[in-house]
XYZ file of C-alpha atoms in Angstrom:
559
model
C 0.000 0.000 0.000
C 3.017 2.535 1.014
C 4.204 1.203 -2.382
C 1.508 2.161 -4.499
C 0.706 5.397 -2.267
C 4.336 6.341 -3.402
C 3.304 5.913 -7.011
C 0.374 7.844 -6.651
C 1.973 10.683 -4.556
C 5.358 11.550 -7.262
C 2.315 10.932 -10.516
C 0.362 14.134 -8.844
C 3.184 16.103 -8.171
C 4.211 15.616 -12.263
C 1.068 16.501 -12.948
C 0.966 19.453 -10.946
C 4.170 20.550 -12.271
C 3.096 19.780 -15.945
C 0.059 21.988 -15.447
C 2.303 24.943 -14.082
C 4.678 24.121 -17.782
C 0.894 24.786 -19.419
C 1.610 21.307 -20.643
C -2.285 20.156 -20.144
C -2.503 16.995 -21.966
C 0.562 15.909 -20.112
C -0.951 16.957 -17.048
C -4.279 15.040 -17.868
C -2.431 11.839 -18.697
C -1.013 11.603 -15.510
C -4.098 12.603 -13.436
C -6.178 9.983 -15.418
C -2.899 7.633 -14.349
C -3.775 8.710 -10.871
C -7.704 7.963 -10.776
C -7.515 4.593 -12.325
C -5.387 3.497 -8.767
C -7.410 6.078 -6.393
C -10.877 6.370 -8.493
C -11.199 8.825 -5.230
C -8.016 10.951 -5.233
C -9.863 14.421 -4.883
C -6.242 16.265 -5.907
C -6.295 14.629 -9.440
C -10.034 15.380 -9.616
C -9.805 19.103 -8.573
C -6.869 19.322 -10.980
C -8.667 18.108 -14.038
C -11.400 20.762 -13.055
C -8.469 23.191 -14.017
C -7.501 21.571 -16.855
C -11.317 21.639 -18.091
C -11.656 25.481 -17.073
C -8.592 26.441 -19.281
C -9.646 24.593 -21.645
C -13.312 26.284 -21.770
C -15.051 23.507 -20.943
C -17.109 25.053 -18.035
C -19.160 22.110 -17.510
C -16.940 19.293 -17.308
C -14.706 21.706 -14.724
C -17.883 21.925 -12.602
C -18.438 18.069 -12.528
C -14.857 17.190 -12.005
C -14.659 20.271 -8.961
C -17.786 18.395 -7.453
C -16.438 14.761 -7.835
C -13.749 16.201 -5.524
C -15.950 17.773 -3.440
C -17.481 14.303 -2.857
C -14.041 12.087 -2.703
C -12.683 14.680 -0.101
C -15.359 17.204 1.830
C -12.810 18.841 3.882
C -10.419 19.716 0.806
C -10.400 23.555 0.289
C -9.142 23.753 -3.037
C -12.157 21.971 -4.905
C -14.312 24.717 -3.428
C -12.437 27.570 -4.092
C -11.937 26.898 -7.937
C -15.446 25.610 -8.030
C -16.157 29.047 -6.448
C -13.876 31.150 -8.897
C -15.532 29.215 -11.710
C -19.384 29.741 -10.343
C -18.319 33.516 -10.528
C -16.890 33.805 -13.745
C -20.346 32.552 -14.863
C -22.109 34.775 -13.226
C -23.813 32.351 -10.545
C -22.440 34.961 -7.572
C -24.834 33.408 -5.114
C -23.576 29.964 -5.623
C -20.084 30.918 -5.806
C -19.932 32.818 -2.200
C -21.030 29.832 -0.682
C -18.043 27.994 -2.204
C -15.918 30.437 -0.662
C -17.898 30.143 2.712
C -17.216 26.858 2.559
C -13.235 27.178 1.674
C -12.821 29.418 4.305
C -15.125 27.079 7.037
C -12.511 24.697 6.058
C -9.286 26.529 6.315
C -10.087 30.230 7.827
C -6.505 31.524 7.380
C -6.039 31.228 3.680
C -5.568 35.173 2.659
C -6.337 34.231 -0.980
C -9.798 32.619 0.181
C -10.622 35.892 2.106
C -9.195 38.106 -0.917
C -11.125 36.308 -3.839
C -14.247 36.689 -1.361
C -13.678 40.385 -1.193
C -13.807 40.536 -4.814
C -16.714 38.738 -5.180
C -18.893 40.441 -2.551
C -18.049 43.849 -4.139
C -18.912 42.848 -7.209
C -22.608 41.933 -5.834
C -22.033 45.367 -4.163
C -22.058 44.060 -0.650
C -19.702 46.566 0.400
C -19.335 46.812 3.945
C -19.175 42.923 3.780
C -16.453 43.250 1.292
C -14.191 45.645 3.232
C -14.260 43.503 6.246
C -13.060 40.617 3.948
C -10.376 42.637 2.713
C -9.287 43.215 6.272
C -9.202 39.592 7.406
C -6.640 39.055 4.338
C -4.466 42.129 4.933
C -4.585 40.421 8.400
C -3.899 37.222 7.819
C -0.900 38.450 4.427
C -0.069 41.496 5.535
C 2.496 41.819 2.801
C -0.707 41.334 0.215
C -0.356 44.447 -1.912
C -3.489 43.465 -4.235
C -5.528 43.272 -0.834
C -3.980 46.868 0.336
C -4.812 48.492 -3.418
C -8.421 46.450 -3.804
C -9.471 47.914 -0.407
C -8.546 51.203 -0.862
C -10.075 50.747 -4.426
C -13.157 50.045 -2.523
C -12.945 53.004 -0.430
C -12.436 55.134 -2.839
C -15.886 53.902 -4.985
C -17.528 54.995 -1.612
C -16.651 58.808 -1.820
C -13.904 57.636 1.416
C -10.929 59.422 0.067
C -9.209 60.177 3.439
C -9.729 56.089 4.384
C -8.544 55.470 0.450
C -4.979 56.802 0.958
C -3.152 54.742 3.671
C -4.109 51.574 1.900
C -2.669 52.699 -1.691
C 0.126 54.331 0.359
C 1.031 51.091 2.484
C 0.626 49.516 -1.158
C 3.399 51.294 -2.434
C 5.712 51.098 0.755
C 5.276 47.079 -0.247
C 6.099 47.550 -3.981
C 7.288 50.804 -5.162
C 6.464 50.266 -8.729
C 3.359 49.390 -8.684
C 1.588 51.730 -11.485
C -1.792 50.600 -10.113
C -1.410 52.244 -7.035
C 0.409 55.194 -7.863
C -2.761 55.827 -10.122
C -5.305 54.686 -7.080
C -3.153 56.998 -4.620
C -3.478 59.747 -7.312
C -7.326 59.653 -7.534
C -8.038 59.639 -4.343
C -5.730 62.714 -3.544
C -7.533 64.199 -6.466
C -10.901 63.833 -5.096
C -9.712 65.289 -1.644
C -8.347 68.472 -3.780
C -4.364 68.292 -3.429
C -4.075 68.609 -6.983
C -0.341 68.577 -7.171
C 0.277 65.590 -4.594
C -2.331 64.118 -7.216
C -0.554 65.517 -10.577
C 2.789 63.768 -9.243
C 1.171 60.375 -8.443
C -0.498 60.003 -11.985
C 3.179 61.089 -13.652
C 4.721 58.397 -11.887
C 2.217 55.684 -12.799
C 2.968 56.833 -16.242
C 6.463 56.744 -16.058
C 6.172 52.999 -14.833
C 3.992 52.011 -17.434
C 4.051 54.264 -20.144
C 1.190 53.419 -22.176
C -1.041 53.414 -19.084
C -3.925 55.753 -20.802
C -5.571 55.371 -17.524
C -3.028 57.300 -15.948
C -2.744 59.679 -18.773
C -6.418 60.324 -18.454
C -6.377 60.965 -15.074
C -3.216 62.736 -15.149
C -5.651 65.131 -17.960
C -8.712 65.696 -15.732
C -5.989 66.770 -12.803
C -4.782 69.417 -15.373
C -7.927 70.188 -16.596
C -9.480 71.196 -12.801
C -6.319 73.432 -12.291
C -7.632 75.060 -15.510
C -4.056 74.050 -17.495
C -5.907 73.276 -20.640
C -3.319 72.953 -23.446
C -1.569 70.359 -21.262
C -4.834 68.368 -20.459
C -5.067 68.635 -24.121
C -1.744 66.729 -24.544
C -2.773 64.196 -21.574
C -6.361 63.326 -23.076
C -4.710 62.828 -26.884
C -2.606 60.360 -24.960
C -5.563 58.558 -23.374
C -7.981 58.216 -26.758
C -4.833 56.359 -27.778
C -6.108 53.212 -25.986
C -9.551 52.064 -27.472
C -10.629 51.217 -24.041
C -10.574 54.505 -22.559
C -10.950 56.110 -26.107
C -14.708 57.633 -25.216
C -14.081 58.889 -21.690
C -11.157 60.705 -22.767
C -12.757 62.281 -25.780
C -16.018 63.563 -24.139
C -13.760 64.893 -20.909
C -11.177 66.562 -24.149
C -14.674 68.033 -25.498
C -15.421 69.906 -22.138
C -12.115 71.083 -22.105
C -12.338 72.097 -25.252
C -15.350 74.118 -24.867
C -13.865 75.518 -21.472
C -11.751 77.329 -23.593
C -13.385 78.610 -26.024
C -13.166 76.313 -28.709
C -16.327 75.665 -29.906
C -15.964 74.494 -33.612
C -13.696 71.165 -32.180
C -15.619 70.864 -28.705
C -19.310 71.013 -30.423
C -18.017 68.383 -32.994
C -16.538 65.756 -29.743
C -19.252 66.977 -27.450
C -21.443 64.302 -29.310
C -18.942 61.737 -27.911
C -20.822 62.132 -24.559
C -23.207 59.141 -25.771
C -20.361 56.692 -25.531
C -19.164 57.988 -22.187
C -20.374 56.031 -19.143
C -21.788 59.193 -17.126
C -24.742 59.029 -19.792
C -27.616 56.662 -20.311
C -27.732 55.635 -24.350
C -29.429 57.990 -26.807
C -33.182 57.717 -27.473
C -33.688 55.864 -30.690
C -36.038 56.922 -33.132
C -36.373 55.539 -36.635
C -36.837 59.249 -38.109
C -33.313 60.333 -38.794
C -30.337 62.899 -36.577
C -30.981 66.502 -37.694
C -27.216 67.556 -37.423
C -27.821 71.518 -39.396
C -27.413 69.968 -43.357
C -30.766 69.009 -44.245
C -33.267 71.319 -45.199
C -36.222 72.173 -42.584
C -38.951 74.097 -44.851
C -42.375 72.543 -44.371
C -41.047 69.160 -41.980
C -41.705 68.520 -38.250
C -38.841 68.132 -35.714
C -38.768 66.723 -32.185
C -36.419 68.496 -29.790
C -35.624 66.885 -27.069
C -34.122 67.599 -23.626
C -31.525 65.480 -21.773
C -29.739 65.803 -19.212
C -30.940 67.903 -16.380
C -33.116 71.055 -16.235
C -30.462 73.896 -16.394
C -28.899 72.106 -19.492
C -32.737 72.106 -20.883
C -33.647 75.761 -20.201
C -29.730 76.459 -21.692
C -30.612 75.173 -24.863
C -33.699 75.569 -25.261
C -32.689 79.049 -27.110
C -32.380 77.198 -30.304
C -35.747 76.279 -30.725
C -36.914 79.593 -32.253
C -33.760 79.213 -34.518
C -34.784 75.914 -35.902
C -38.425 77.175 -36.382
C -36.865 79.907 -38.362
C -35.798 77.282 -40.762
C -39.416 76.682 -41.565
C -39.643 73.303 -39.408
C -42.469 72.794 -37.307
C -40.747 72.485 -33.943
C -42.035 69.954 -31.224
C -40.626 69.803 -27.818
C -40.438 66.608 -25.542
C -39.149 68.024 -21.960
C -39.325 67.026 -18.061
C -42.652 67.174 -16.877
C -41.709 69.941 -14.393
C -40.666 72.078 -17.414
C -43.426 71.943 -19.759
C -45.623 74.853 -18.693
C -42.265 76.842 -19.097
C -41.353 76.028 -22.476
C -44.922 76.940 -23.567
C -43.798 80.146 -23.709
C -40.946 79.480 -26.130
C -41.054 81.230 -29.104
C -41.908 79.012 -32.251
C -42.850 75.655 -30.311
C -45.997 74.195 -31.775
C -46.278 71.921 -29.361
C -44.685 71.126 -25.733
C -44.997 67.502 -24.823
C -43.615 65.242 -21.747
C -40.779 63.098 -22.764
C -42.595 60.529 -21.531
C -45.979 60.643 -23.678
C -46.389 58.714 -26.637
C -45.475 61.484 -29.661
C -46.948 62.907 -32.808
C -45.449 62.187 -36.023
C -42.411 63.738 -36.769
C -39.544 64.046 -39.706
C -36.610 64.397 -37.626
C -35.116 64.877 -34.537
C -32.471 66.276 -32.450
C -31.256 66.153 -28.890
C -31.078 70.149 -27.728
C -27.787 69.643 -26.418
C -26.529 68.940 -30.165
C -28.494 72.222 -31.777
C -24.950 74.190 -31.019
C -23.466 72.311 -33.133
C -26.234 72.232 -35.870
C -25.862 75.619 -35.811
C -22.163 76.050 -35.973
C -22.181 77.994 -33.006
C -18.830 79.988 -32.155
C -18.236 82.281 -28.982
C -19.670 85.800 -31.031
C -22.268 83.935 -32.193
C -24.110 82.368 -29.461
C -28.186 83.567 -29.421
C -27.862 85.590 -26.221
C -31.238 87.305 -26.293
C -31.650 89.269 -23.616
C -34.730 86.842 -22.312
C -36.397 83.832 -24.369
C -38.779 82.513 -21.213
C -41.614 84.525 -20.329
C -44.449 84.027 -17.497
C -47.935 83.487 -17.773
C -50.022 86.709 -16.857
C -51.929 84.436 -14.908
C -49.345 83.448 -12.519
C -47.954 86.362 -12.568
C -50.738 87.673 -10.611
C -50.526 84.676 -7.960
C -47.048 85.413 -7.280
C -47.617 89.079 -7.269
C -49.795 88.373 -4.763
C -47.662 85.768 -2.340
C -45.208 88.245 -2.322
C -47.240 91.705 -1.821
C -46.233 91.996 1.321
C -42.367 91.667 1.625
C -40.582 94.398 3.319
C -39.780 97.717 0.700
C -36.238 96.649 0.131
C -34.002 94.660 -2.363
C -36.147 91.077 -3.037
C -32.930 88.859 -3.672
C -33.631 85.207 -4.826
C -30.897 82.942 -2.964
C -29.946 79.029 -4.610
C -27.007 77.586 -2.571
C -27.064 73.833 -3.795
C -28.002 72.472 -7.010
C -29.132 68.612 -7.669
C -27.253 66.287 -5.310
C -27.400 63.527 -7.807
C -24.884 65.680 -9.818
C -21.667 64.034 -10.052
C -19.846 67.309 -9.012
C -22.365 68.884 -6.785
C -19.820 68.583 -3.858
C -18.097 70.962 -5.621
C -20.473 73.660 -7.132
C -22.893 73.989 -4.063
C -22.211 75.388 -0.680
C -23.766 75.301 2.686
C -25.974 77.822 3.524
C -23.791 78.573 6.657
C -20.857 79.997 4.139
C -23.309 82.902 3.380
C -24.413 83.977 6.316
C -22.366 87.563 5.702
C -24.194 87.664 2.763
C -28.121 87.189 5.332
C -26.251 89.390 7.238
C -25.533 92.314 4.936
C -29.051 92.188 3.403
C -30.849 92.189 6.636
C -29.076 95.294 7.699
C -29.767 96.981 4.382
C -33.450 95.412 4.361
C -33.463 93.305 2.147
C -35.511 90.426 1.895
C -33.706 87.018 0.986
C -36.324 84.252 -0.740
C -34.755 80.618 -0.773
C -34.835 79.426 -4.509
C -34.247 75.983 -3.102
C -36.619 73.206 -3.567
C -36.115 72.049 0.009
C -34.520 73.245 2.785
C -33.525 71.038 5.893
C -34.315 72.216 9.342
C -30.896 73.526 10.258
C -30.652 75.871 6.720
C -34.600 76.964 7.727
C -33.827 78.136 10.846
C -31.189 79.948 9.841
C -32.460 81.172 6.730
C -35.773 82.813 9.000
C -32.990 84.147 11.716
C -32.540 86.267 9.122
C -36.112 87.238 7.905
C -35.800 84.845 4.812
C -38.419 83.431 3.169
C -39.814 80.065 1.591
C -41.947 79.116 -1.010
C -41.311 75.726 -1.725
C -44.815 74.528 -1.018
C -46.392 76.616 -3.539
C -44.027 76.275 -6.396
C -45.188 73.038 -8.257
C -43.320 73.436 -11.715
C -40.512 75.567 -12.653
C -43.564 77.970 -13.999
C -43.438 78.920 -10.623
C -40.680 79.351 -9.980
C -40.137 81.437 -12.917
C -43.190 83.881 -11.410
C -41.614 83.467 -8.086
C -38.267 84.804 -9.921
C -39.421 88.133 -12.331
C -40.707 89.346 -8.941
C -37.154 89.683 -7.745
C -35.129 92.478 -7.966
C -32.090 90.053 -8.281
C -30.740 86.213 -8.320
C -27.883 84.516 -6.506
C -27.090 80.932 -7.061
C -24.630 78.658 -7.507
C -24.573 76.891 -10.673
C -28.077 75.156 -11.024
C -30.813 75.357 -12.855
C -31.967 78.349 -10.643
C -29.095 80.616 -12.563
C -30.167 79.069 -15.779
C -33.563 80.264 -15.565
C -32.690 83.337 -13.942
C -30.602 83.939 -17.062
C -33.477 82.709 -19.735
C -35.696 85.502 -18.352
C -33.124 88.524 -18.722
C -33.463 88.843 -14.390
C -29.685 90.177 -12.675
C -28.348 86.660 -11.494
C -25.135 86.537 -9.640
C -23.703 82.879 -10.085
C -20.875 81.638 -7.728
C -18.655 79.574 -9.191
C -16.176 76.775 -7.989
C -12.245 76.855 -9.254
C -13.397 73.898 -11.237
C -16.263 75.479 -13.069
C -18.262 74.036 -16.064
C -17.429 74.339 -19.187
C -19.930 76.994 -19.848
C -18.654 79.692 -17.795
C -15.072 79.516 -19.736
C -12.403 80.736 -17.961
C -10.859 83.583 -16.431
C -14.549 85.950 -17.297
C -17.061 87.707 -15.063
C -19.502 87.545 -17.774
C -21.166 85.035 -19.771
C -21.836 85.263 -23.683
C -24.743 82.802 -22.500
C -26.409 85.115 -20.434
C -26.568 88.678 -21.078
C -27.925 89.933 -17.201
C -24.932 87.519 -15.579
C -22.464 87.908 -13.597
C -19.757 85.728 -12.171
C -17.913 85.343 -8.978
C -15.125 82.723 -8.780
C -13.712 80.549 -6.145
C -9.525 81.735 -5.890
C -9.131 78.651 -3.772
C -11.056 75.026 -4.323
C -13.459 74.476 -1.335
C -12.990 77.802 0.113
C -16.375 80.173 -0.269
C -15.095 82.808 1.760
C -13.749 84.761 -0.883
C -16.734 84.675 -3.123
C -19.367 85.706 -0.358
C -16.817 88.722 0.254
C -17.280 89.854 -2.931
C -21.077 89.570 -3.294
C -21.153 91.622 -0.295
C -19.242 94.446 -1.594
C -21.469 93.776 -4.837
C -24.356 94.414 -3.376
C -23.319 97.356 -1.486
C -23.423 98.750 -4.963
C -26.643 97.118 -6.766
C -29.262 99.339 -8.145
C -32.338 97.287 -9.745
């Protein structure tokens, strides 16, 4: 028996190292050698399952990982390539319990713990997930995957201070890894050290220079400091690689329109249906209006995307293409359409949701720009393209008949959370208290533009005689009545400004270091909106500065 045990024993450890040469029919021969002496020898059994998964043959793998199972129930390793199998097809459910069953086996295997982490993420069990991580940085502390997957993690979860000693004990561990030199870079990106982040992505690059990751990353660094000719460079680099081709080429298209370059950043801006950050384009069998054919006696559909600023933005064009003899139909938000009523050549204003009339073409009003060839001097800046009912016009005269004699001053401090960089563009209404301040000593009366207002920013708000009409504003008709009785707008940038803007009323917009793309750079006014102006951050995250200078502003306003 020790005889044949021997034999058994040195034929599985050829195999094994025949597998490792990639020599797989070699490494079958002998495990087949193995199971006609031990029909039960769970090793060569869990082996062939490897043999079958490289191979692609997924199903034979699975019954070979289970004959193992069966020869030898406390044997790890059957379960935790069963498991990484199960996973790779997509049976997550099935394939956890493989691991929980590796792992009730043999609790200290790091790997176990590690490929468990993966797999829980992926099913987006995250706090789950992070523990797992921990238990194999605990049990392999030297793991750098486990130390750069964690802080991966972390980092997905908006935890950018918890992110960095993960990527950073990463590196200590292996100084050239690119992967975390581009992890460490994001996160220190997201907390706003721009040049600790700038340094981090140069260094993944110059360990793997064709890492278009880093390159891209190393463009949208470049791009937030506002260094757009270099971003330029770095985002050329990234559309390079066909896998990051459409990220970089929509981000290159807001740079690109940041500075004033409309001809190239209209043309890329259609890119942005490719980028992840967007849902696909609605499909319609009637053909893309893109400015070539002609309009005279056809029906369009305009439609909005994106969110409501972008929609009352753009909705400009509309009268342009009716111009062109089109019949011009407009599919909107719901909260929009008694707004867009009043736009000047719309036959009809629909819900983007209803079933729609017949049409002959369409267009997406975030493409009409480049229809139109716009350029910076030709933008249609009309002094005012929305306009308000009469009739609720005399409700809101009304609601607000009897606020105090002074300045009115509409107040919008934080746009749509949902918005990827809201963090960044709003402000809490505690940075302006100078601002309640300096208009309740001059008596003015500040009205919250804000949909909702939590208790804290209410209280304070009414501290200093503010007011709130969120209940009665049901549709941005509303608050466009609420707004043209106003002697003046403040906002951040949200759809508040836009509209403010699209009825020709004084809006003061405060603007982060990383503004969008449709403020430009380095101006206090907008081509976009004739009765703007703007007030820019000096320093990222710091409001101080701005509400400083709307003060002194409005020592000086005259309606």
């Amino acid at each position: 028996m020790t005889y044949l045990m021997n034999i058994i024993h040195g034929l599985l450890e050829q195999a094994v190292q025949s597998y490792a040469q990639g020599e797989l029919a070699v490494s079958e021969a002998r495990c087949k050698s193995v199971l006609q002496m031990a029909p039960a020898a769970a090793d060569a059994l869990n082996l062939l399952g490897l043999i079958a998964g490289d191979r692609g043959q997924d199903e034979a793998a699975e019954r070979f990982f289970r004959d193992a199972q069966r020869a030898d129930p406390e044997h790890p390793g059957p379960w935790i390539n069963l498991g990484m199998l199960l996973r790779r097809k997509s049976r997550l459910e099935e394939a956890l319990a493989c691991y929980d069953n590796a792992i009730r086996l043999h609790a200290s295997l790091a790997s176990v713990h590690f490929n468990r982490a993966n797999l829980l993420e992926q099913m987006q069990r995250l706090e789950e997930a992070e523990a797992a991580y921990l238990r194999a940085i605990e049990l392999e502390p030297g793991d750098v995957a486990a130390y750069n997957n964690c802080g991966a993690l972390l980092w997905k979860n908006k935890r950018f201070e918890d992110s960095l000693p993960f990527f950073e004990r990463a590196l200590a561990l292996e100084p050239g890894n690119a992967e975390a030199w581009l992890n460490k870079g994001s996160s220190l990106k997201d907390l706003g050290r721009i040049d600790e982040a700038l340094e981090a992505f140069a260094e993944a690059r110059r360990l793997r220079p064709a890492f278009s990751e880093a390159s891209f990353n190393l463009a949208c660094s470049l791009h937030a400091m506002g260094k757009v000719d270099e971003a330029l460079a770095a985002y050329a680099e990234a559309r390079n690689d066909p896998a990051g081709f459409a990220e970089a080429t929509w981000n290159e298209a807001l740079c690109r329109l940041l500075k004033g370059d409309y001809a190239e950043g209209w043309r890329l801006y259609e890119s942005r249906w490719l980028s992840c950050r967007f849902p696909p384009p609605r499909q319609f069998p009637q053909p893309l209006w893109a400015g070539e054919a002609d309009l005279a006696g056809k029906t369009i559909l305009l439609h909005a995307e994106q969110g409501f600023g972008d929609a009352i933005q753009f909705v400009r064009y509309a009268p342009l293409v009716a111009e062109r003899g089109a019949r011009v139909i407009l599919a909107a938000h719901s909260e929009l359409i008694p707004l867009f009523e009043s736009v000047e050549g719309a036959a009809a204003v629909l819900n983007d949701k209803e079933t729609l009339p017949a049409f002959d073409l369409h267009c997406p009003l975030m493409s009409l720009p480049r229809a139109f060839r716009t350029e910076l001097d030709t933008i249609p800046a009309r002094a005012s393209y929305l306009a308000v009912t009469p009739p609720r016009r005399t409700v809101w005269q009304a609601r607000l008949q009897d606020l105090s004699a002074g300045l009115r001053i509409g107040l919008a401090w934080a746009g749509n959370p949902a918005n990827v960089e809201d963090a960044k563009r709003s402000m809490p209404l505690a940075a302006l208290e100078p601002l309640l301040r300096a208009c309740q000593a001059s008596g003015s009366t500040i009205v919250s533009l804000q949909k909702a207002l939590t208790e804290d920013d209410r209280e304070r708000l009414e501290a200093f005689g503010g007011r709130d009409f969120a209940a009665d504003r049901n549709d941005f008709l509303d608050t466009a009545a609420l707004v043209e009785q106003l002697d003046l707008v403040i906002s951040v940038d949200s759809a508040a400004a836009h509209l403010a803007g699209a009825l020709g009323k004084p809006v003061w917009i405060a603007l982060c270091t990383t503004a969008d793309w449709r403020w430009l750079q380095e101006r206090s006014d907008s081509p976009w909106y004739p009765s703007a102006r703007l007030f820019r951050q000096t320093q990222a995250g710091d409001w101080s500065g701005v509400v400083a200078q709307l003060v002194v502003a409005l020592a000086g306003f005259r309606p």
